[in-house]
mmCIF file of C-alpha atoms in Angstrom:
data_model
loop_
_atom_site.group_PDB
_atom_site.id
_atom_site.type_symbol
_atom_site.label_atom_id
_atom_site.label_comp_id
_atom_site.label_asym_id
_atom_site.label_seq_id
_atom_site.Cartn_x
_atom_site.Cartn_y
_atom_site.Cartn_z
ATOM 1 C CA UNK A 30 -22.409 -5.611 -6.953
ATOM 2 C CA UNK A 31 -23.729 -2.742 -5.229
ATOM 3 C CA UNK A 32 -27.245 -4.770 -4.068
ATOM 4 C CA UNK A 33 -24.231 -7.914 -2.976
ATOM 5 C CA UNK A 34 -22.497 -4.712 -1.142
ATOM 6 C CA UNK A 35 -25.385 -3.791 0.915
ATOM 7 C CA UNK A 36 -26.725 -7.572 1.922
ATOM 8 C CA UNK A 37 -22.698 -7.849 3.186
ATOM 9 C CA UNK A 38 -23.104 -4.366 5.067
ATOM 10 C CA UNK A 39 -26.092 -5.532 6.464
ATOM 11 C CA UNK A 40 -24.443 -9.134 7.713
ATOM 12 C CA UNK A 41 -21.123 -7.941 8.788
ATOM 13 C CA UNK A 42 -20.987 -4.219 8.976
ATOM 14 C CA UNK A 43 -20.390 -4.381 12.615
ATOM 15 C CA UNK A 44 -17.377 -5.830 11.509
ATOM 16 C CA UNK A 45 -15.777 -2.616 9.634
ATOM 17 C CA UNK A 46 -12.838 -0.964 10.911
ATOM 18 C CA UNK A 47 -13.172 3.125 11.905
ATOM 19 C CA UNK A 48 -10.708 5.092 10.910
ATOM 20 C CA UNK A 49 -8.686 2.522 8.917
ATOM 21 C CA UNK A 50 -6.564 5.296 7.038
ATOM 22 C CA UNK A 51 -5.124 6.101 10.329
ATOM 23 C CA UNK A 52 -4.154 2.862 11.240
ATOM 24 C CA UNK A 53 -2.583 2.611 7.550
ATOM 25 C CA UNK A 54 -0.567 5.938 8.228
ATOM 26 C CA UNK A 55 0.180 4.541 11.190
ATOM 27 C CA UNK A 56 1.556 1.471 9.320
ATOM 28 C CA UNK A 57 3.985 3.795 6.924
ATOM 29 C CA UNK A 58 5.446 5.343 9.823
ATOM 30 C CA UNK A 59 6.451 1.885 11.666
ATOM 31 C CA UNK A 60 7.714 0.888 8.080
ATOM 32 C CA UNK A 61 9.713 4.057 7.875
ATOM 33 C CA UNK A 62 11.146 3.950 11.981
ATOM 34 C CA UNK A 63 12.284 -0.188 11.039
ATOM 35 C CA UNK A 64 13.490 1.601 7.787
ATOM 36 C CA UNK A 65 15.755 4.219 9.719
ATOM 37 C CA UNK A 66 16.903 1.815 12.582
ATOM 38 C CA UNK A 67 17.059 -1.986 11.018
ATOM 39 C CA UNK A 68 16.887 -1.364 7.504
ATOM 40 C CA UNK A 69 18.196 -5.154 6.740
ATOM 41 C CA UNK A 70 14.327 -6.314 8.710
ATOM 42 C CA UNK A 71 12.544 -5.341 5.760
ATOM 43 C CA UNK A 72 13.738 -8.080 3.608
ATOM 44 C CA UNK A 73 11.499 -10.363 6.017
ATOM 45 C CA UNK A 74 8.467 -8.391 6.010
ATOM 46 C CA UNK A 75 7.921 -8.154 2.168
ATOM 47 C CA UNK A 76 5.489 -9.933 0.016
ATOM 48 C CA UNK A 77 7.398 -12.582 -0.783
ATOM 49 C CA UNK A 78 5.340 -15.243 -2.454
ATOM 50 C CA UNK A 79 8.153 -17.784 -2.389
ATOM 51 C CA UNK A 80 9.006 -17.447 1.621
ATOM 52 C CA UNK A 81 5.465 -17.678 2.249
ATOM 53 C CA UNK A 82 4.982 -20.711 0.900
ATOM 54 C CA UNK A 83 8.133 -21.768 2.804
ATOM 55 C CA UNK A 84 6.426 -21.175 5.993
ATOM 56 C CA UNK A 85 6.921 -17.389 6.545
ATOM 57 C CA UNK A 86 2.978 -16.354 6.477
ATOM 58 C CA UNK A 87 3.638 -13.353 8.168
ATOM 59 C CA UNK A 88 4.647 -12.067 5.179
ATOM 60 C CA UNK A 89 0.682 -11.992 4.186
ATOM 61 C CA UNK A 90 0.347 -8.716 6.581
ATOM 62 C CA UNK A 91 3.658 -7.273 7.003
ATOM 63 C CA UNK A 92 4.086 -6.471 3.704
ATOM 64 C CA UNK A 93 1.694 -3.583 4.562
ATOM 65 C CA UNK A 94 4.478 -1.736 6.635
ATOM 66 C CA UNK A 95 6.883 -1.462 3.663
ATOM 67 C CA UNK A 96 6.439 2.082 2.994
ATOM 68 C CA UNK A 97 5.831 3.539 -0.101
ATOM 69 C CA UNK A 98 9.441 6.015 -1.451
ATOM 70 C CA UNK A 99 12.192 7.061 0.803
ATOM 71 C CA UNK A 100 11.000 9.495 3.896
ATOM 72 C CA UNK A 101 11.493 13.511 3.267
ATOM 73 C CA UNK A 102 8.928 16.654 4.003
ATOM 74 C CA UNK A 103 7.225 15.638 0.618
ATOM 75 C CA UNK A 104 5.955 12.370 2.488
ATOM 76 C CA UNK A 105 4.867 13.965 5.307
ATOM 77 C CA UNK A 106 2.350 15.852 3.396
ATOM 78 C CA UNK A 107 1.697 12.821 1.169
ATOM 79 C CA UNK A 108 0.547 11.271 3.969
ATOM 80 C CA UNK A 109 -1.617 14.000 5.356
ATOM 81 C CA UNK A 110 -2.982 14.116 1.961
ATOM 82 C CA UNK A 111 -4.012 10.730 2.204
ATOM 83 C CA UNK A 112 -5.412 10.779 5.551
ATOM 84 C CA UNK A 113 -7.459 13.345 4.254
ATOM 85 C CA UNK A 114 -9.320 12.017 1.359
ATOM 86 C CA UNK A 115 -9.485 8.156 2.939
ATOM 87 C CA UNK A 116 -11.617 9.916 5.733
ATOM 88 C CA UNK A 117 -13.386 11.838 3.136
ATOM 89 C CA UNK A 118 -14.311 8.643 1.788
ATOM 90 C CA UNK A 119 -15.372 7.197 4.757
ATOM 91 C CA UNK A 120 -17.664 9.692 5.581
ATOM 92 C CA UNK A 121 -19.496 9.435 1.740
ATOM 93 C CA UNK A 122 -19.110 5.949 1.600
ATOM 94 C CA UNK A 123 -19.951 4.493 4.999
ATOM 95 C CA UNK A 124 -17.080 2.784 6.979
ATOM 96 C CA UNK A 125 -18.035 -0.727 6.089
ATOM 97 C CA UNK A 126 -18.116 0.180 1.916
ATOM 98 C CA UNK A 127 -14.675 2.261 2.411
ATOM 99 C CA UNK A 128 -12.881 -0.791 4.379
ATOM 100 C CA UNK A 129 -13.927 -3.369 1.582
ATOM 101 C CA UNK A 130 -12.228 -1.065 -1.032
ATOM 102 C CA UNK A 131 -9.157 -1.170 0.352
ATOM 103 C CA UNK A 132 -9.070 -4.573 1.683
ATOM 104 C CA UNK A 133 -9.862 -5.633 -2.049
ATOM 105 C CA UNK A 134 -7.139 -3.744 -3.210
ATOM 106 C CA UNK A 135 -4.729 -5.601 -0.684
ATOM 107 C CA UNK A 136 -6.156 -9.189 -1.376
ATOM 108 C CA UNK A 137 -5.921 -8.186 -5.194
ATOM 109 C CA UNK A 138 -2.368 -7.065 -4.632
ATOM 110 C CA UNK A 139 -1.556 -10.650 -2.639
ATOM 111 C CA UNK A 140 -3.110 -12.435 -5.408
ATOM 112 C CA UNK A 141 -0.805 -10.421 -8.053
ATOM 113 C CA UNK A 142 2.101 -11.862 -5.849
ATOM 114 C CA UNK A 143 1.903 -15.615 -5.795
ATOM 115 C CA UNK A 144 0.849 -14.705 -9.793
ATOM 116 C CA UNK A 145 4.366 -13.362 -10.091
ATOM 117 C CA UNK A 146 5.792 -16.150 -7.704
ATOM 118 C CA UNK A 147 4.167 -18.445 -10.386
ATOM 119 C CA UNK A 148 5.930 -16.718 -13.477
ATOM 120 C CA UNK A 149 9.596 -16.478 -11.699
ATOM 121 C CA UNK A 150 9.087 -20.159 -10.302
ATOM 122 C CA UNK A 151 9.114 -21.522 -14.325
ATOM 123 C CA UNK A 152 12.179 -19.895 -14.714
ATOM 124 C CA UNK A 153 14.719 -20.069 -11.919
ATOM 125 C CA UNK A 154 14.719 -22.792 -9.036
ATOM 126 C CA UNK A 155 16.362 -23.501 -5.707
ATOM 127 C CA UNK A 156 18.824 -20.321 -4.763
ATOM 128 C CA UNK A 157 17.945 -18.403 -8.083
ATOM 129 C CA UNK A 158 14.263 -18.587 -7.099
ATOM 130 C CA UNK A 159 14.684 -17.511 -3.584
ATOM 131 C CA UNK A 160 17.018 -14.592 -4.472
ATOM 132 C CA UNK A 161 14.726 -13.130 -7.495
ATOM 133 C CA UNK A 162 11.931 -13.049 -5.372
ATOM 134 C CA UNK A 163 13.483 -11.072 -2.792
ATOM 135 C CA UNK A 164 14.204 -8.888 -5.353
ATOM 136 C CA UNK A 165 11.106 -8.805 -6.967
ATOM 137 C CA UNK A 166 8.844 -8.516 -3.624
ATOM 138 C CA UNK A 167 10.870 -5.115 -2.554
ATOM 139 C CA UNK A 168 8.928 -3.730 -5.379
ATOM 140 C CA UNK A 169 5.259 -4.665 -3.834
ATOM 141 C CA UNK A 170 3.999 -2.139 -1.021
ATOM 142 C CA UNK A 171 0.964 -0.072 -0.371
ATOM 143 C CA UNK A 172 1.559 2.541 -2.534
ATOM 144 C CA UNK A 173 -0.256 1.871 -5.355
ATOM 145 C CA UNK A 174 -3.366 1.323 -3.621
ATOM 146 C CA UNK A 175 -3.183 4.752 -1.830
ATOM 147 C CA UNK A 176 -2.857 5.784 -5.352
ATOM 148 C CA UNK A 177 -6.179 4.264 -6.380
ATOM 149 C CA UNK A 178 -7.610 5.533 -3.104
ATOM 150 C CA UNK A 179 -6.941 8.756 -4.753
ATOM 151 C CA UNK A 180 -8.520 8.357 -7.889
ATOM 152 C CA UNK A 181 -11.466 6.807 -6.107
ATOM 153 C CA UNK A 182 -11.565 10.280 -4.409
ATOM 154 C CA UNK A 183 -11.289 11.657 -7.596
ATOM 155 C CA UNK A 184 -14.713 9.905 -8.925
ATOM 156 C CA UNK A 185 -16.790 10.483 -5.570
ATOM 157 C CA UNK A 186 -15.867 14.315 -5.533
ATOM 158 C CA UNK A 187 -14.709 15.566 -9.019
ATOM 159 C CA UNK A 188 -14.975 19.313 -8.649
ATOM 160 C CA UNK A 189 -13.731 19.403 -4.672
ATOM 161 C CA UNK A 190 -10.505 21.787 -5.909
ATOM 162 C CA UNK A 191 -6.956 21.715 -3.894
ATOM 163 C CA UNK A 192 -3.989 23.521 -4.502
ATOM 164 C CA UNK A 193 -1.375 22.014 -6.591
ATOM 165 C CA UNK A 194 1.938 23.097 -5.090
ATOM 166 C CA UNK A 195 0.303 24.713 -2.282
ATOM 167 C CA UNK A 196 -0.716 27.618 -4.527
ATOM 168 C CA UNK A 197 -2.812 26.403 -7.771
ATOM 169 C CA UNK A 198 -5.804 25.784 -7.413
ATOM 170 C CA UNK A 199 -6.403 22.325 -9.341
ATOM 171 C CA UNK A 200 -9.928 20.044 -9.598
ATOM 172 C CA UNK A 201 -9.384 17.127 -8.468
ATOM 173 C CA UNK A 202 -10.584 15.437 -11.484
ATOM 174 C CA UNK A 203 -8.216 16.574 -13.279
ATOM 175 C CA UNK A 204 -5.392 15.636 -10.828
ATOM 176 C CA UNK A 205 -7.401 11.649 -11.162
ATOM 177 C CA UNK A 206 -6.425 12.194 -14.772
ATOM 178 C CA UNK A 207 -3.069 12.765 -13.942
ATOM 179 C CA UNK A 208 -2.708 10.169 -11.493
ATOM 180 C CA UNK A 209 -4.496 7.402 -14.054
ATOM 181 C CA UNK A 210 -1.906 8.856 -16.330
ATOM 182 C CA UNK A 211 1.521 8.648 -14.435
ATOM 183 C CA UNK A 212 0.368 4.636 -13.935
ATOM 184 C CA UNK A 213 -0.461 4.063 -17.331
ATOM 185 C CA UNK A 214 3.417 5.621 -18.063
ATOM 186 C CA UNK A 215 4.508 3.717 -15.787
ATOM 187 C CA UNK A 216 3.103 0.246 -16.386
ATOM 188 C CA UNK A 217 3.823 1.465 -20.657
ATOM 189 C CA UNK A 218 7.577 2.064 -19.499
ATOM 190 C CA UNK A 219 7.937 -0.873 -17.509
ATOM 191 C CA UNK A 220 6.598 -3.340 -20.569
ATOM 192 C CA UNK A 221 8.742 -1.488 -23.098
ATOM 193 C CA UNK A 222 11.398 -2.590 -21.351
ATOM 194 C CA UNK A 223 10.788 -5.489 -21.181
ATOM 195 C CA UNK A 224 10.230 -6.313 -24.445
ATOM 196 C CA UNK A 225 13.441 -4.788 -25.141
ATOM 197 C CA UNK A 226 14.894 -7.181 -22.596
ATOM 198 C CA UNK A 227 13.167 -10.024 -24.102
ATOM 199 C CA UNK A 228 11.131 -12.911 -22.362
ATOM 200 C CA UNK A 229 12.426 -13.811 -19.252
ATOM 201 C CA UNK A 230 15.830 -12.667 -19.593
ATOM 202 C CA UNK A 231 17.341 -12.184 -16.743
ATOM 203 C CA UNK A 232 16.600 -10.367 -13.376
ATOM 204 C CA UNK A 233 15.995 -7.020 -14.336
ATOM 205 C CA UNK A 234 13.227 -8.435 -16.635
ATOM 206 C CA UNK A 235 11.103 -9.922 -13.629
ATOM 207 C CA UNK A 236 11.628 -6.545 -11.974
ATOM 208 C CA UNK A 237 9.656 -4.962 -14.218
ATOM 209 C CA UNK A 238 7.221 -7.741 -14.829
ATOM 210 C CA UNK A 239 6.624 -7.084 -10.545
ATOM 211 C CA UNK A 240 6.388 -3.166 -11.088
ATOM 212 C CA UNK A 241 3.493 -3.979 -13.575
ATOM 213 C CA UNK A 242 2.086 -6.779 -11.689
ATOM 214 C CA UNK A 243 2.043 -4.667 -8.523
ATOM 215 C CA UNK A 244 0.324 -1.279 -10.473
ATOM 216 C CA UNK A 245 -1.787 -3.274 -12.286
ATOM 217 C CA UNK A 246 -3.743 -5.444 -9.260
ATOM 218 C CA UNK A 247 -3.511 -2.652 -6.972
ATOM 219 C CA UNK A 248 -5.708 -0.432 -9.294
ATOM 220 C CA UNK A 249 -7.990 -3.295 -10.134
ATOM 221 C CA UNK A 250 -10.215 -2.785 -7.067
ATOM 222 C CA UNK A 251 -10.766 0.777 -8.365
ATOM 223 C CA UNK A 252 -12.052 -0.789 -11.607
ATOM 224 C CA UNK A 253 -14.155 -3.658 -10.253
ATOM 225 C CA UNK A 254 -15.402 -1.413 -7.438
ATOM 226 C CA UNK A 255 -16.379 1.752 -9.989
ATOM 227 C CA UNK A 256 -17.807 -0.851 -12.736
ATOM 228 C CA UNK A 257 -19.430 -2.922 -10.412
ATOM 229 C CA UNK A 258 -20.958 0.033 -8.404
ATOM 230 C CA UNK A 259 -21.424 2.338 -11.581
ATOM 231 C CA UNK A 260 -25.577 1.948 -11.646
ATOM 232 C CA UNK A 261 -25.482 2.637 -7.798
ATOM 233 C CA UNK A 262 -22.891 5.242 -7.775
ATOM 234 C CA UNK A 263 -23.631 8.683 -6.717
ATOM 235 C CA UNK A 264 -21.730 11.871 -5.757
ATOM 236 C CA UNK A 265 -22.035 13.842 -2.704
ATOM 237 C CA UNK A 266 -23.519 16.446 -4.558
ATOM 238 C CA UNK A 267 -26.178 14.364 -6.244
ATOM 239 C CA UNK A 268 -27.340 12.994 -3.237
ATOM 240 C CA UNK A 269 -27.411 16.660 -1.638
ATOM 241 C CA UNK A 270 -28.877 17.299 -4.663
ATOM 242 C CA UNK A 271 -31.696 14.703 -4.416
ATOM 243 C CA UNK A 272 -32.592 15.336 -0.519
ATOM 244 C CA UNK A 273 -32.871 18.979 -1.240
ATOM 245 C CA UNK A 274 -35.212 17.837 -3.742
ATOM 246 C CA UNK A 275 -37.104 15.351 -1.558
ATOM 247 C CA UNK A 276 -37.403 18.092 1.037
ATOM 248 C CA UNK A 277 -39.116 20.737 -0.969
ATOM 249 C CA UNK A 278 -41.358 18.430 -2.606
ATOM 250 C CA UNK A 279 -44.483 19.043 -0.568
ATOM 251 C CA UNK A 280 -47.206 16.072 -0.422
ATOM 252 C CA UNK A 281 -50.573 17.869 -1.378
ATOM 253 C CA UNK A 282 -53.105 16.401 -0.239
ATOM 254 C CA UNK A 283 -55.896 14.582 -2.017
ATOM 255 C CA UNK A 284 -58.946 17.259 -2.162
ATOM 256 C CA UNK A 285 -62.375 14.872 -2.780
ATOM 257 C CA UNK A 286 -64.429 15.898 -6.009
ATOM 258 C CA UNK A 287 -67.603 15.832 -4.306
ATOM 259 C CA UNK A 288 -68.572 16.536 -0.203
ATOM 260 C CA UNK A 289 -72.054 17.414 1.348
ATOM 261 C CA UNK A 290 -72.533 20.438 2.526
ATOM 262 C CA UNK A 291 -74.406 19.521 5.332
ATOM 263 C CA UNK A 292 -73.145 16.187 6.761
ATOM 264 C CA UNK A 293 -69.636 16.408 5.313
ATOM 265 C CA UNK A 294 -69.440 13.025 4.035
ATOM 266 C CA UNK A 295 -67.381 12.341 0.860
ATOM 267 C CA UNK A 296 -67.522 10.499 -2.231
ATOM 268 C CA UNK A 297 -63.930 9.230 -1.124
ATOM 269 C CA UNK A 298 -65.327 7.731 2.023
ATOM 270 C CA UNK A 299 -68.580 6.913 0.818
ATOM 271 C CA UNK A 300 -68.721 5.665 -3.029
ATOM 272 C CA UNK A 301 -72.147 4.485 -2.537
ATOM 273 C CA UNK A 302 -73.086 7.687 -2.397
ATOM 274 C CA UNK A 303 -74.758 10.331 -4.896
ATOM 275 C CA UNK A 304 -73.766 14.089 -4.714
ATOM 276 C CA UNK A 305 -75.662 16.735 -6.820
ATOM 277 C CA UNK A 306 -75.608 20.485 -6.924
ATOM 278 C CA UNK A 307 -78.318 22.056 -5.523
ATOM 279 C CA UNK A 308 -79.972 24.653 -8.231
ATOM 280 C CA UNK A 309 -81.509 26.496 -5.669
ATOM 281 C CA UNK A 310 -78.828 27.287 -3.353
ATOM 282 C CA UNK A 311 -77.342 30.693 -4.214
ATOM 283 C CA UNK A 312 -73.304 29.514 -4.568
ATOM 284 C CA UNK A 313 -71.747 26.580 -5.295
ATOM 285 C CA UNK A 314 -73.239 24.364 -2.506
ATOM 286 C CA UNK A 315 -73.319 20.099 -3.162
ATOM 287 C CA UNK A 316 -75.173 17.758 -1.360
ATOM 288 C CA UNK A 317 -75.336 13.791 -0.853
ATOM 289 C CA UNK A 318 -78.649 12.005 -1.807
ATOM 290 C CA UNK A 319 -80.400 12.025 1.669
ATOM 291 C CA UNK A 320 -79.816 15.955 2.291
ATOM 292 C CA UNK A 321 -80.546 16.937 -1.364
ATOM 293 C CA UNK A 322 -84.338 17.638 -1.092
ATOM 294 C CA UNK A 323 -84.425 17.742 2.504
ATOM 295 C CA UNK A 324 -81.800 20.477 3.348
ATOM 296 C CA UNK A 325 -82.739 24.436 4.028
ATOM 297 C CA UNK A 326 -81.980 26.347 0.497
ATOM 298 C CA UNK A 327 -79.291 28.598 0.990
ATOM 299 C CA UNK A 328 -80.525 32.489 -0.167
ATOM 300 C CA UNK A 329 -78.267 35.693 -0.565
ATOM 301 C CA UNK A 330 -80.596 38.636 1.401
#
């Protein structure tokens, strides 16, 4: 994947968006203003498989504004946080590399939709259907990809260090183990219930089939990108590491085995040539075959 990456960067990286994590922030914060002021105009911007297959494709972008948890001074810094590490990532990865990550993880996450449309649509019709999937798209946003944009940080810079209630000082590895761990809770909890629900038994069931749906293909780009980029892959540091390495590796040059003394010519210039020592010469003086008998014997007096 990483060779395919570079041929695409190559053909369309002219293409890639700068800065996309602003224009994502920006995104939350029109989700959050239509949240405070028309609350009911969400319903029609979610990813709802079933109205977008009734004609309602705007639903194939808008679905990006829904934001993530209800607004207070914890989101605010969430979304600093995130601004931070996507242009972090930008800057290691290259604009065009970063953009495909995340627009993976959104195609994924419209793919995981219809896939739920497809489940719900075997078991309710007509009214039913429309009305479950309302229900069930609510639960589909962005927020589980900034999620895996976070444990993508997590791989590209293990040992960068922030502090963990503004005071610990965490690694951030360790807060990509926590993250990968709150989803795998989460996606446990969700199928727990369900099997305590049973198959398809009611609504409440298909909400948590669309909370694990929704984790689940939002986080896959982070495994298809990581596995299919593993032999590629390399941290900041190991590439600082590497040109530091390059740069004190100094070429030394190729010294001949044999030159003349007199002309200068070399055995690596001329192969036809012979070079012998003269015996006569005090010091270690060589010569090529037409100034060996002919040159002036070189005496310490």
């Amino acid at each position: 994947m990483g060779l395919w990456l570079r041929k695409m960067e190559q053909k369309y990286g002219k293409y890639a968006i700068s800065n996309i994590t602003l224009y994502l922030i920006i995104c939350y914060i029109i989700g959050y203003v239509i949240q405070w002021t028309v609350p009911d105009m969400l319903q029609y911007l979610t990813l709802d498989g079933y109205a977008v297959c009734h004609g309602q494709i705007w639903r194939l972008v808008s679905w990006i504004l829904i934001p993530p948890e209800g607004f207070s001074v914890f989101t605010v810094i969430m979304l600093f946080f995130y601004y931070s590490i996507g242009m972090s990532l930008e800057r290691a990865w290259g604009t065009f590399t970063y953009c495909f990550y995340l627009f993976l993880g959104m195609i994924l996450t419209i793919l995981g939709a219809f896939l739920l449309f497809g489940i719900v649509a075997l078991n309710f019709n007509g009214a039913d259907l429309k009305a479950m999937m309302e229900i069930c798209a609510m639960n589909i946003s962005t927020y589980y990809i900034c999620m895996s944009m976070f444990l993508a940080y997590a791989m590209t810079f293990p040992e960068a260090q922030v502090l963990l209630m503004f005071i610990i000082p965490v690694k951030v590895k360790w807060l990509g183990v926590a993250y990968a761990a709150i989803l795998g809770v989460d996606v446990f909890q969700s199928v727990i219930m369900m099997i305590r629900l049973g198959i398809g038994s009611g609504s409440l069931w298909f909400y948590y089939l669309a909370n694990v749906i929704s984790i689940v293909f939002s986080v896959l780009n982070f495994v298809i990108f990581f596995i299919g980029t593993r032999k590629n892959f390399r941290t900041p540091k190991q590439i600082r590491r590497q040109r530091e390495y390059k740069r004190k590796m100094v070429p030394v040059a190729q010294i001949s085995k044999h030159k003349c003394a007199i002309c200068g010519r070399t055995q690596d210039e001329y192969p036809e040539l012979e070079f012998r020592f003269c015996s006569k010469c005090d010091g270690n003086y060589e010569y090529c075959n037409d100034h060996l008998y002919s040159h002036q014997h070189i005496t310490r007096s």
